[in-house]
Coordinates of C-alpha atoms and ligand atoms in Angstrom, one line a residue:
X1 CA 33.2 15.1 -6.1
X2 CA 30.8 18.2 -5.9
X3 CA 27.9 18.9 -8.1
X4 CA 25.6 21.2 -9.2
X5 CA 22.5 22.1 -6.8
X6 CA 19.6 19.7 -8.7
X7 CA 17.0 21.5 -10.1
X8 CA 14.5 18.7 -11.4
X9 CA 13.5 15.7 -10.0
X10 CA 12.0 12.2 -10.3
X11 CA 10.9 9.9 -7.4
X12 CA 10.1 6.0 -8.4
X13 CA 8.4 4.4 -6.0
X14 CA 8.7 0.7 -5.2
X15 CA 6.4 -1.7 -3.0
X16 CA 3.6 -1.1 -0.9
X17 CA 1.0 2.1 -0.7
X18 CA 3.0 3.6 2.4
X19 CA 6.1 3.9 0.1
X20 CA 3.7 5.5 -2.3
X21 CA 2.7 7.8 0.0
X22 CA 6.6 8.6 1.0
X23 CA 6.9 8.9 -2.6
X24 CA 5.0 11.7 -2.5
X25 CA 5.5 13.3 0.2
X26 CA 9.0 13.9 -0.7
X27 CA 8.2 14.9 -3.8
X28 CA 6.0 17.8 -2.0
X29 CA 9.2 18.4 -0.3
X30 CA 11.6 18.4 -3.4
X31 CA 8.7 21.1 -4.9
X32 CA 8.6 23.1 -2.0
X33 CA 12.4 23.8 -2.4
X34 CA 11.8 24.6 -5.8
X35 CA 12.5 22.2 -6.9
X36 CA 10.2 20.9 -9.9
X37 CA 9.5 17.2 -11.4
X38 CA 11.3 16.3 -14.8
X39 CA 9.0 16.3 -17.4
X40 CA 8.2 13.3 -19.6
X41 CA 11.4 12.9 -21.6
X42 CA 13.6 15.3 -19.6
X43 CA 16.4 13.4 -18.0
X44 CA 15.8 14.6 -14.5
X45 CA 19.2 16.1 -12.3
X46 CA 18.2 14.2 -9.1
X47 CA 16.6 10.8 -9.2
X48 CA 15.6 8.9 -5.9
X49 CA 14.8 5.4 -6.0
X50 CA 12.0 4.6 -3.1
X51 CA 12.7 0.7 -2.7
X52 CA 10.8 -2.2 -1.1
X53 CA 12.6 -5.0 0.9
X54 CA 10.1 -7.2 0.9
X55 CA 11.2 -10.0 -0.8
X56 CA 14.6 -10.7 -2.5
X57 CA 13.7 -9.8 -5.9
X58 CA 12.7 -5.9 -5.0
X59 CA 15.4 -5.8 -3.3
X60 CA 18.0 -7.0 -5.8
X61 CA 16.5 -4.9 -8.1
X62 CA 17.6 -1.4 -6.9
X63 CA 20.9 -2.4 -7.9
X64 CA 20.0 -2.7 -11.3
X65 CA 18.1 0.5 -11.2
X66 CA 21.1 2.3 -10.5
X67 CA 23.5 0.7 -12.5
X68 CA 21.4 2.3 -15.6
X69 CA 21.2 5.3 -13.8
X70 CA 24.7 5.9 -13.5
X71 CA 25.9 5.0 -17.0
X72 CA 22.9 7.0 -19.1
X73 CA 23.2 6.8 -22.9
X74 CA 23.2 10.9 -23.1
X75 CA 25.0 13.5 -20.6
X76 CA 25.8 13.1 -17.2
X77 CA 24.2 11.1 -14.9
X78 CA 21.9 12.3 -12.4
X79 CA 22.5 12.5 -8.8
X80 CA 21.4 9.0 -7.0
X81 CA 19.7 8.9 -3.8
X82 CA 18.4 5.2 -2.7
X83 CA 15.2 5.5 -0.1
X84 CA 12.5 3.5 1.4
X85 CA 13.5 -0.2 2.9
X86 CA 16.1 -1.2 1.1
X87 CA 18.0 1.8 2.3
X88 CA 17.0 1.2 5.7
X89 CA 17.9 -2.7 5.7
X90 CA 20.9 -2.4 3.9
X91 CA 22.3 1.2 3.8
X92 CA 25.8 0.4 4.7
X93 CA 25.9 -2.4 1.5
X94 CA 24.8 -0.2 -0.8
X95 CA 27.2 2.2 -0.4
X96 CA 30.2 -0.2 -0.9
X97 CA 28.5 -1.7 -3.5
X98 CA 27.0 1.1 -5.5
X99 CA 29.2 3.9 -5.7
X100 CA 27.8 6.2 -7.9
X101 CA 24.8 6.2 -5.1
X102 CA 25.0 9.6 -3.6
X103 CA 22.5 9.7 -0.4
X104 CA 21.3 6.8 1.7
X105 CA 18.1 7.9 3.2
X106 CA 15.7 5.7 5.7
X107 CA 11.5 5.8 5.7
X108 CA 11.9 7.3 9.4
X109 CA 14.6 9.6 8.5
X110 CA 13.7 11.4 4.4
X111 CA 12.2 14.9 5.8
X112 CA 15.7 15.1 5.9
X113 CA 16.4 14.6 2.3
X114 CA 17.0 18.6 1.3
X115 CA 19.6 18.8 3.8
X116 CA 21.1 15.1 2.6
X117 CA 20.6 16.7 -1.4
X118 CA 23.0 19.9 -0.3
X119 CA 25.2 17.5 1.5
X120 CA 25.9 15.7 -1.4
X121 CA 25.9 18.3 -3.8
X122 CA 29.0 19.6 -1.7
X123 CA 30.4 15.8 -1.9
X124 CA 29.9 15.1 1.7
X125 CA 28.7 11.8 3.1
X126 CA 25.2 11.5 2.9
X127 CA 23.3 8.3 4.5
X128 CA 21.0 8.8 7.1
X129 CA 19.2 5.7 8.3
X130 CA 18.3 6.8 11.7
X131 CA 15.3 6.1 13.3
X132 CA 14.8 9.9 15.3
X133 CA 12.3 10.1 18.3
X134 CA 11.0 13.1 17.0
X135 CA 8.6 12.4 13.9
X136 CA 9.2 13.4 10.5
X137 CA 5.5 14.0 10.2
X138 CA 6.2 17.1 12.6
X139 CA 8.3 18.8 10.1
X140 CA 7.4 17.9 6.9
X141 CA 6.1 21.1 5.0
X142 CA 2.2 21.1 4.6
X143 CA -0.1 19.2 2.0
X144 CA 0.6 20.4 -1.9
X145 CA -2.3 22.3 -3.5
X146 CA -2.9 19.5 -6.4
X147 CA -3.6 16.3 -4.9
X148 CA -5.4 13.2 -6.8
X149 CA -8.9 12.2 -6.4
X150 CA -7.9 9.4 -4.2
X151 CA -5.7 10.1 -2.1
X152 CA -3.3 8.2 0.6
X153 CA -3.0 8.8 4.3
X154 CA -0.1 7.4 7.0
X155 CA -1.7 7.2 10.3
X156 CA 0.4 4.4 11.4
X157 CA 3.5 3.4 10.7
X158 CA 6.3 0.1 11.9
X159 CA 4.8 -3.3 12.8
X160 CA 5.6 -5.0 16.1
X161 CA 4.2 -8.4 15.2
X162 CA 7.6 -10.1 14.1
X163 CA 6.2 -12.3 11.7
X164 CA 9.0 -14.9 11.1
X165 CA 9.6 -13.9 7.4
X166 CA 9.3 -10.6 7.4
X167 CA 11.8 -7.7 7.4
X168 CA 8.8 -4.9 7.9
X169 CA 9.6 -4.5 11.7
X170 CA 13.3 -3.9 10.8
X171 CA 13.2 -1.6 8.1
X172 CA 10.0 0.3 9.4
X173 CA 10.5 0.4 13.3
X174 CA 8.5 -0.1 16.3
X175 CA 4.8 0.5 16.1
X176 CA 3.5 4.4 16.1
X177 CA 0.4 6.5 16.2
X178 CA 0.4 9.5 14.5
X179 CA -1.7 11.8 16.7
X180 CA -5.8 12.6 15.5
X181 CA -5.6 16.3 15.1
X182 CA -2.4 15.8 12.8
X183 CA -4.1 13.2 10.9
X184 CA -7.9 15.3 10.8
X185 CA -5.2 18.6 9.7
X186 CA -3.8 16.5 6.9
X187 CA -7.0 15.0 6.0
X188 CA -8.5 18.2 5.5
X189 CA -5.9 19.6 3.4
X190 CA -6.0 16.5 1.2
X191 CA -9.3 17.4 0.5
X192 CA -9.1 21.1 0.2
X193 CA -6.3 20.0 -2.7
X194 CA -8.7 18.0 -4.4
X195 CA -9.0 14.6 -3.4
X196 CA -12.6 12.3 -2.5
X197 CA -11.3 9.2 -1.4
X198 CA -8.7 9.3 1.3
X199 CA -7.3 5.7 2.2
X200 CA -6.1 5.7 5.9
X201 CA -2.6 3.8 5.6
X202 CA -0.5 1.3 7.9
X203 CA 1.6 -1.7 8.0
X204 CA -0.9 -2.1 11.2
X205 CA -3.5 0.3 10.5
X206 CA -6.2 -1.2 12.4
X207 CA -3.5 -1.5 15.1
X208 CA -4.1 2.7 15.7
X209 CA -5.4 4.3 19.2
X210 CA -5.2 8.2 20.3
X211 CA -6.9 10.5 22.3
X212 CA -9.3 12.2 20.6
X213 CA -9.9 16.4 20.9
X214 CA -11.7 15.8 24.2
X215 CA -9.1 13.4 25.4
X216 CA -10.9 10.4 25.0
X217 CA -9.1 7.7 24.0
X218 CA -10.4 6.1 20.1
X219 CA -9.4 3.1 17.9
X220 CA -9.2 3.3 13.8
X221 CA -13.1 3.1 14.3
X222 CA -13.1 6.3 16.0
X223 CA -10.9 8.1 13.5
X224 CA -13.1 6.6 10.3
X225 CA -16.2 7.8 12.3
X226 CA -14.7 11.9 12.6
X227 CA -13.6 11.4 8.8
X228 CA -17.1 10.5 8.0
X229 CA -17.9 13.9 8.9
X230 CA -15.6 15.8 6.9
X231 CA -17.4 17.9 4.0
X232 CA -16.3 17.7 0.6
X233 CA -14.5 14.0 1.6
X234 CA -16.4 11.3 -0.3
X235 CA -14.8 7.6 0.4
X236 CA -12.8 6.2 3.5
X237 CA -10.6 2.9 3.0
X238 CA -7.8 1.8 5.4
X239 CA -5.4 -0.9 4.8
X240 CA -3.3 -3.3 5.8
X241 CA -5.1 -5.1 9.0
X242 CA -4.4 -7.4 10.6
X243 CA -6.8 -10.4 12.0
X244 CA -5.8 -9.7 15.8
X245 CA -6.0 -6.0 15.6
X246 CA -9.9 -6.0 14.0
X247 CA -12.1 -4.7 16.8
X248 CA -15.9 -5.2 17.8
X249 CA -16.1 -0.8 17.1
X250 CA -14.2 -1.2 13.6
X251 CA -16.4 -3.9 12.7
X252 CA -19.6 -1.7 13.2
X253 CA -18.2 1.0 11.6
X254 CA -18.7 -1.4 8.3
X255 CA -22.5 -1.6 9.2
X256 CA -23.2 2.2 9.9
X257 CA -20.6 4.5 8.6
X258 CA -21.5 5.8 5.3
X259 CA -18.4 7.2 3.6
X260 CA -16.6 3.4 4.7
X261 CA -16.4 1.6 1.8
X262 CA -17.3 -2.1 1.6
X263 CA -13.7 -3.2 0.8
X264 CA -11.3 -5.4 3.9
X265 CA -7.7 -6.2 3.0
X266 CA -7.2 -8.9 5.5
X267 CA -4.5 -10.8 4.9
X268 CA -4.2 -15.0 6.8
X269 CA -0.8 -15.8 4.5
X270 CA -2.3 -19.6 4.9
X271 CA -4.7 -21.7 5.8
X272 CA -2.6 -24.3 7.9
X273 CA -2.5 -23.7 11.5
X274 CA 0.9 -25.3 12.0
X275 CA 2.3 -22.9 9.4
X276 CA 0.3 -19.9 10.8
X277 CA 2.2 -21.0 14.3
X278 CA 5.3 -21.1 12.8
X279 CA 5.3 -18.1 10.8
X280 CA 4.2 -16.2 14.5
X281 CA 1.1 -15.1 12.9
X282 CA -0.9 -15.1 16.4
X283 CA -4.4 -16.1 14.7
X284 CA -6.0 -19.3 13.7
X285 CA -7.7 -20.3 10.6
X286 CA -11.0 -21.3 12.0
X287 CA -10.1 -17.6 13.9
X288 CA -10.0 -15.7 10.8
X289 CA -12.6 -17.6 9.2
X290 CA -15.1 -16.4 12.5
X291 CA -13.7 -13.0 11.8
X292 CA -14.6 -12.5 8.7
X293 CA -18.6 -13.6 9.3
X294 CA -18.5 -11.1 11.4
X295 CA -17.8 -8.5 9.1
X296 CA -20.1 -10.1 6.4
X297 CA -22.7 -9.8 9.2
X298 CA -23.1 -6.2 9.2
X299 CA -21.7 -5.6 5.5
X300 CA -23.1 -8.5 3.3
X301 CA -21.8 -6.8 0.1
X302 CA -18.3 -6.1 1.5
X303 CA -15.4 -7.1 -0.7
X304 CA -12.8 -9.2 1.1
X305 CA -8.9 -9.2 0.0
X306 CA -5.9 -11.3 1.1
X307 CA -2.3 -11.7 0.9
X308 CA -0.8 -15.2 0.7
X309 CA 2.6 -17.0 0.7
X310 CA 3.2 -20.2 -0.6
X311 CA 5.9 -21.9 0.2
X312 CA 6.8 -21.4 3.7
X313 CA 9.5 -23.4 5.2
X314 CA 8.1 -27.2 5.6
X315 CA 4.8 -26.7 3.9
X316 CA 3.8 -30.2 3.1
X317 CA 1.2 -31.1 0.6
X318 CA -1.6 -31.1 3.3
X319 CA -0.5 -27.5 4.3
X320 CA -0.9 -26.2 0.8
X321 CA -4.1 -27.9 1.0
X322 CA -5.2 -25.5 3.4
X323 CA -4.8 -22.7 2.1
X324 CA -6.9 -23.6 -0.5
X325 CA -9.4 -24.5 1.7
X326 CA -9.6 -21.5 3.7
X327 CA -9.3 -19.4 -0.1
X328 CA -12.8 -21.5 -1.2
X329 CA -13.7 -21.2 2.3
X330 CA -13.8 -17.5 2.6
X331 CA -14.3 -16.5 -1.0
X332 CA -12.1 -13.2 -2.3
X333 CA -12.9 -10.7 -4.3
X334 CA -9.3 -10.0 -4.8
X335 CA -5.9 -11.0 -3.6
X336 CA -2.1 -11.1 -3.5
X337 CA -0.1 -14.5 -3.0
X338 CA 3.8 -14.4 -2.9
X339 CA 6.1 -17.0 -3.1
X340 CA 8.1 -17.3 0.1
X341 CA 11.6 -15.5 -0.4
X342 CA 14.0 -15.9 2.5
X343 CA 14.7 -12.4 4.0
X344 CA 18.0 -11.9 6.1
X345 CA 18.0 -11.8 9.8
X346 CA 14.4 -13.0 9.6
X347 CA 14.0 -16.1 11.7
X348 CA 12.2 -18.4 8.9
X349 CA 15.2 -17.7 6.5
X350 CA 17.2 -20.5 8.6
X351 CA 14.4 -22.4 9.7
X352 CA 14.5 -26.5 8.4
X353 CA 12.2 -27.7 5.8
X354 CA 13.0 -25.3 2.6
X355 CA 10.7 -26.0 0.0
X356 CA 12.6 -26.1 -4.2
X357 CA 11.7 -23.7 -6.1
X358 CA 9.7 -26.3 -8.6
X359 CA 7.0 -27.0 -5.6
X360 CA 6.3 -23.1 -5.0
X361 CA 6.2 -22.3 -8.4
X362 CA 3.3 -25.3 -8.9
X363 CA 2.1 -24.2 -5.3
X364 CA 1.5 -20.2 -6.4
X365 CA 0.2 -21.1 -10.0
X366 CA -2.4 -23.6 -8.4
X367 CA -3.7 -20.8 -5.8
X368 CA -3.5 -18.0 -8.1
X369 CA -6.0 -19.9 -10.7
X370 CA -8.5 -20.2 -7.5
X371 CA -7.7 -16.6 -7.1
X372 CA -8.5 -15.5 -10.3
X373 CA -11.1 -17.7 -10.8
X374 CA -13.1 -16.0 -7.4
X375 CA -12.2 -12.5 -8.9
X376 CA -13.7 -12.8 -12.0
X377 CA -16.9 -14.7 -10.3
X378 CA -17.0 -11.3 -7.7
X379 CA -16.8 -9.0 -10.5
X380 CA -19.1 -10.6 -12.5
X381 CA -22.0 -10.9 -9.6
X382 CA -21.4 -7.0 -9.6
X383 CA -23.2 -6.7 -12.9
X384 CA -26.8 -4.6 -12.9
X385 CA -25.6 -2.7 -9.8
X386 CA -25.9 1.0 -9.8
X387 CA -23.3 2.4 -8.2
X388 CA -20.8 5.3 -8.4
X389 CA -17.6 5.5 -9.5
X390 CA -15.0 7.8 -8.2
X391 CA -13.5 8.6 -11.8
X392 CA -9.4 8.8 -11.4
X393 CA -7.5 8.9 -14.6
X394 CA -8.2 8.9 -18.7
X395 CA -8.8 5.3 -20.2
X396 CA -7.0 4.7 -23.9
X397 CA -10.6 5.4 -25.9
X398 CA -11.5 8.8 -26.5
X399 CA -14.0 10.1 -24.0
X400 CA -13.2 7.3 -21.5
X401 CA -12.2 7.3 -17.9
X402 CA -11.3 4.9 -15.4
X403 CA -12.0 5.1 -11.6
X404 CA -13.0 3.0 -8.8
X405 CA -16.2 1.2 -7.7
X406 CA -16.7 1.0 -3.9
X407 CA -15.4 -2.4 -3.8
X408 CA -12.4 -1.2 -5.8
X409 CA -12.2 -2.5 -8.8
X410 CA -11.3 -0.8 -11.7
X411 CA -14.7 0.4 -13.7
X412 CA -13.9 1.9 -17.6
X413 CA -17.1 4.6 -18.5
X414 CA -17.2 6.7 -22.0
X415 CA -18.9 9.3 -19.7
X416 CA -19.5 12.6 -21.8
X417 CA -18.5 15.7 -19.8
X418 CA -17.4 13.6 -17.1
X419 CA -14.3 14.9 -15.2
X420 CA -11.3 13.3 -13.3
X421 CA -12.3 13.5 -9.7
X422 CA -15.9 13.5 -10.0
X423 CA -18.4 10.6 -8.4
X424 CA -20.2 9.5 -11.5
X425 CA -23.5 7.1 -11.4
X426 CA -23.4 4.0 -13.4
X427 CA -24.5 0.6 -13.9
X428 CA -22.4 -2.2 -13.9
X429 CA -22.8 -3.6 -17.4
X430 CA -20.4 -5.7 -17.9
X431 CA -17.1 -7.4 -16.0
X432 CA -13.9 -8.9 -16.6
X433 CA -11.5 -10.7 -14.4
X434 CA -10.0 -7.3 -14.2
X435 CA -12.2 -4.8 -15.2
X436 CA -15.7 -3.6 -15.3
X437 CA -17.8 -1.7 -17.7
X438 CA -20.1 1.0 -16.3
X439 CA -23.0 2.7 -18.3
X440 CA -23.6 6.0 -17.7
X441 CA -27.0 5.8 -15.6
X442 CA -27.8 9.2 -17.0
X443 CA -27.7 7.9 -20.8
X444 CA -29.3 4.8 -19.2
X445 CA -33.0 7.3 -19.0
X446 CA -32.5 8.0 -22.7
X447 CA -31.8 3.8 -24.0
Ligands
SAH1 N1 1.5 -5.7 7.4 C1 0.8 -6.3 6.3 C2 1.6 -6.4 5.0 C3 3.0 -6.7 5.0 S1 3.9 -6.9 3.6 C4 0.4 -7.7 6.9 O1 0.7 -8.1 7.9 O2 -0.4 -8.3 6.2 C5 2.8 -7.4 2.3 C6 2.8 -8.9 2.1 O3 4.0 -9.4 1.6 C7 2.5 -9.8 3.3 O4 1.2 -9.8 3.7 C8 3.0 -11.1 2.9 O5 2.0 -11.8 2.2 C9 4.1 -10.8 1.9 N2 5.4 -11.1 2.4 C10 6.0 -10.5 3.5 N3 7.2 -11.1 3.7 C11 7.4 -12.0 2.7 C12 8.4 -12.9 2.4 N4 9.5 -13.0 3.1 N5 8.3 -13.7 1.3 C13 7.1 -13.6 0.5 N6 6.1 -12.8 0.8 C14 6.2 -12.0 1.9
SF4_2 FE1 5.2 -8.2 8.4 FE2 3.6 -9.6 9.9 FE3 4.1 -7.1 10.5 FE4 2.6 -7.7 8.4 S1 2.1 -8.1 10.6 S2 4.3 -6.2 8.5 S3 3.5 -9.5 7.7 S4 5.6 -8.7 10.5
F3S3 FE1 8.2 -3.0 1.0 FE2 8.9 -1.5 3.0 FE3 6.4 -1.5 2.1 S1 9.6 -3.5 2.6 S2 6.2 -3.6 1.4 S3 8.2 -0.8 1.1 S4 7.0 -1.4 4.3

């Protein structure tokens, strides 16, 4: 069937910040062939669903996505176009099973996407899951003009650590570098469009090296430290690491690099060393506990973040109790725990020792109360700082806006004459498990 050329678009995003940052990039793309976005309440002509594959229940849910999109309760259905993992993993499935999806596109592959939009608007074949040597980053068309005060960055993309449970080396690919004058160009266009805070993404990110404009070979460390320098940028944050890829330099760079904020996402999954071995994880807990002294050492204040799963094939009792361990061991500010969903072709999905659903549900309730409970202690010992806050969006009461701390958590000011996108002194009055409350430290002169 042909159909008209789309001339509004909407892109959802699902999982983690990289997709976020695809999300927008095609988006950029989609503008820059005039394309524009639907506005709220306009049923948009071309729709692409950015998925996650992370675990079964992202995944199952694009389905679902686009069985409303293709029977809408008004006019014609929009034109379908699955992204992101799920089109990656299972590209091939989802066209025999959805048919009203018109374009397949893969995270390696959507610079493509105009092409793939006139394909389909001709009602040609259009899935392209290819993984192409030559990077999309080359051709994608530059930075937009309008960008938000904190703003996300690829340097690295594809993970070559083969955890056993996890379908991120499939759907994204081998490990890459992007190189450091493409990353310093796009940097500096982020921040000519606007943004303070730019957050240096990877499923690996620490796991980045390039030669540097003299040739010299640098780590992440090296990048943060020509960032630092970059006029008008305010904040540098980088996520996900992992334990084996956190060098002596990127440490350091926590003790003496200014615009670094004091916020680690460093994510153990558990606290057992037999599970750690089995899941391929390549670190210890008593190595990840070492680690992150280390990084205390230099940055005291630094907020530490984690991602745990519960659950793992033959996680006994005494397992489970480990990860609690190492969770009151290391003490979070924040974190992410996951009960274990069996992924296909990953090795742990036919391992022995499945745990019932009944223990992981009692397993992630039990670590998520510790979890919160360490939150809400962080953000509380937070109160009677004075601090900044890089203000990012409007809060629901008049005159309030919401923005980050530098240990990024959420921090609500009534700030008169404040604007979205400026760094606004406070103190930390008062905290939630979620929240904080900052006072204005100008008004503070005046109480
Ligand atoms: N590269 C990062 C993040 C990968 S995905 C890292 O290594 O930490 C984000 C998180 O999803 C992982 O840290 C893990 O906690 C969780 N995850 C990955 N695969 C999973 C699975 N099969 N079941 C449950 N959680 C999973
Ligand atoms: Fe997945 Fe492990 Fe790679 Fe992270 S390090 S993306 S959890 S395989
Ligand atoms: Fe999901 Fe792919 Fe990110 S599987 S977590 S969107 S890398």
């Amino acid at each position: 069937m042909t159909r008209t050329t789309p001339k509004t678009y909407q892109v959802k995003s699902f999982g983690c910040q990289m997709n976020v940052y695809d999300g927008d990039r095609m988006s950029e793309m989609l503008s820059a062939e005039g394309m524009r976005p639907a506005s709220d309440g306009e049923a948009p002509d071309i729709v692409v669903l950015n998925t996650c594959h992370i675990r079964e229940r992202a995944a199952e849910r694009v389905y679902s996505d686009i069985g409303r999109l293709a029977k809408p309760e008004t006019g014609e259905r929009p034109m379908i176009a699955v992204a992101g993992c799920v089109a990656q993993a299972e590209g091939g499935e989802i066209v025999r099973r959805a048919r009203d999806v018109d374009i397949v596109v893969g995270p390696q592959a959507y610079h493509r996407l105009p092409e793939l939009v006139a394909k389909a608007a001709r009602g040609e074949n259009a899935l392209d899951t290819d993984m192409p040597l030559n990077s999309k980053f080359d051709v994608l068309p530059q930075r937009a003009r309008n960008q938000r005060p904190s703003a996300f960055l690829t340097v690295q993309e594809g993970c070559d650590k083969f955890c056993t449970y996890c379908v991120v080396p499939y759907t994204r690919g081998a490990e890459i570098s992007r190189p450091w004058a493409a990353i310093v160009d796009e940097a500096k266009a982020l921040v000519d469009g606007g943004a303070r805070e730019i957050t240096l993404l990877g499923q690996n990110v620490n796991a980045w090296t390039g030669e540097d404009d003299k040739g010299q070979m640098q780590g992440l460390d090296g990048l943060i430290r020509a960032l630092d320098k970059l006029p008008g940028l305010a904040r540098i944050r980088y996520m996900t690491s992992h334990p084996n890829d956190m060098t002596e330099g990127l440490i350091a760079a926590h003790g003496d690099v200014e615009k670094l904020m004091p916020f680690l996402h460093l994510p153990v999954q558990a606290g057992s060393d037999p599970i750690l071995k089995a899941m391929n994880r390549s670190h210890t807990a008593s190595s990840y506990l070492r680690l992150i002294e280390r990084v205390r050492a230099v940055r005291p204040d630094i907020a530490v973040s984690g991602d745990f799963i519960v659950g793992f094939p033959g996680e006994s009792d005494a397992d489970f109790e480990a990860t609690l361990q190492i969770v009151r061991d290391v003490d979070y500010a924040m974190a992410y725990s996951f009960k274990y969903s069996p992924r296909p072709g990953t090795p742990a999905a036919s391992m022995d020792g499945q745990i019932s659903a009944d223990v992981m549900d009692a397993r992630l309730k039990a670590l998520q109360e510790l979890l919160n409970e360490q939150q809400h202690r962080f953000n509380l010992a937070t109160i009677g700082r004075r601090t900044q806050v890089l203000l990012e969006r409007n809060g629901k009461l008049p005159g309030q806006l919401i923005g980050k701390s530098p240990w990024l958590q959420s921090i609500h000011v009534i700030a008169d004459g404040a604007r979205i996108g400026d760094m606004y002194d406070v103190e930390i009055s008062a905290a939630g498990p979620n929240s904080l409350t900052g006072t204005p430290l100008g008004a503070l002169e005046f109480a």
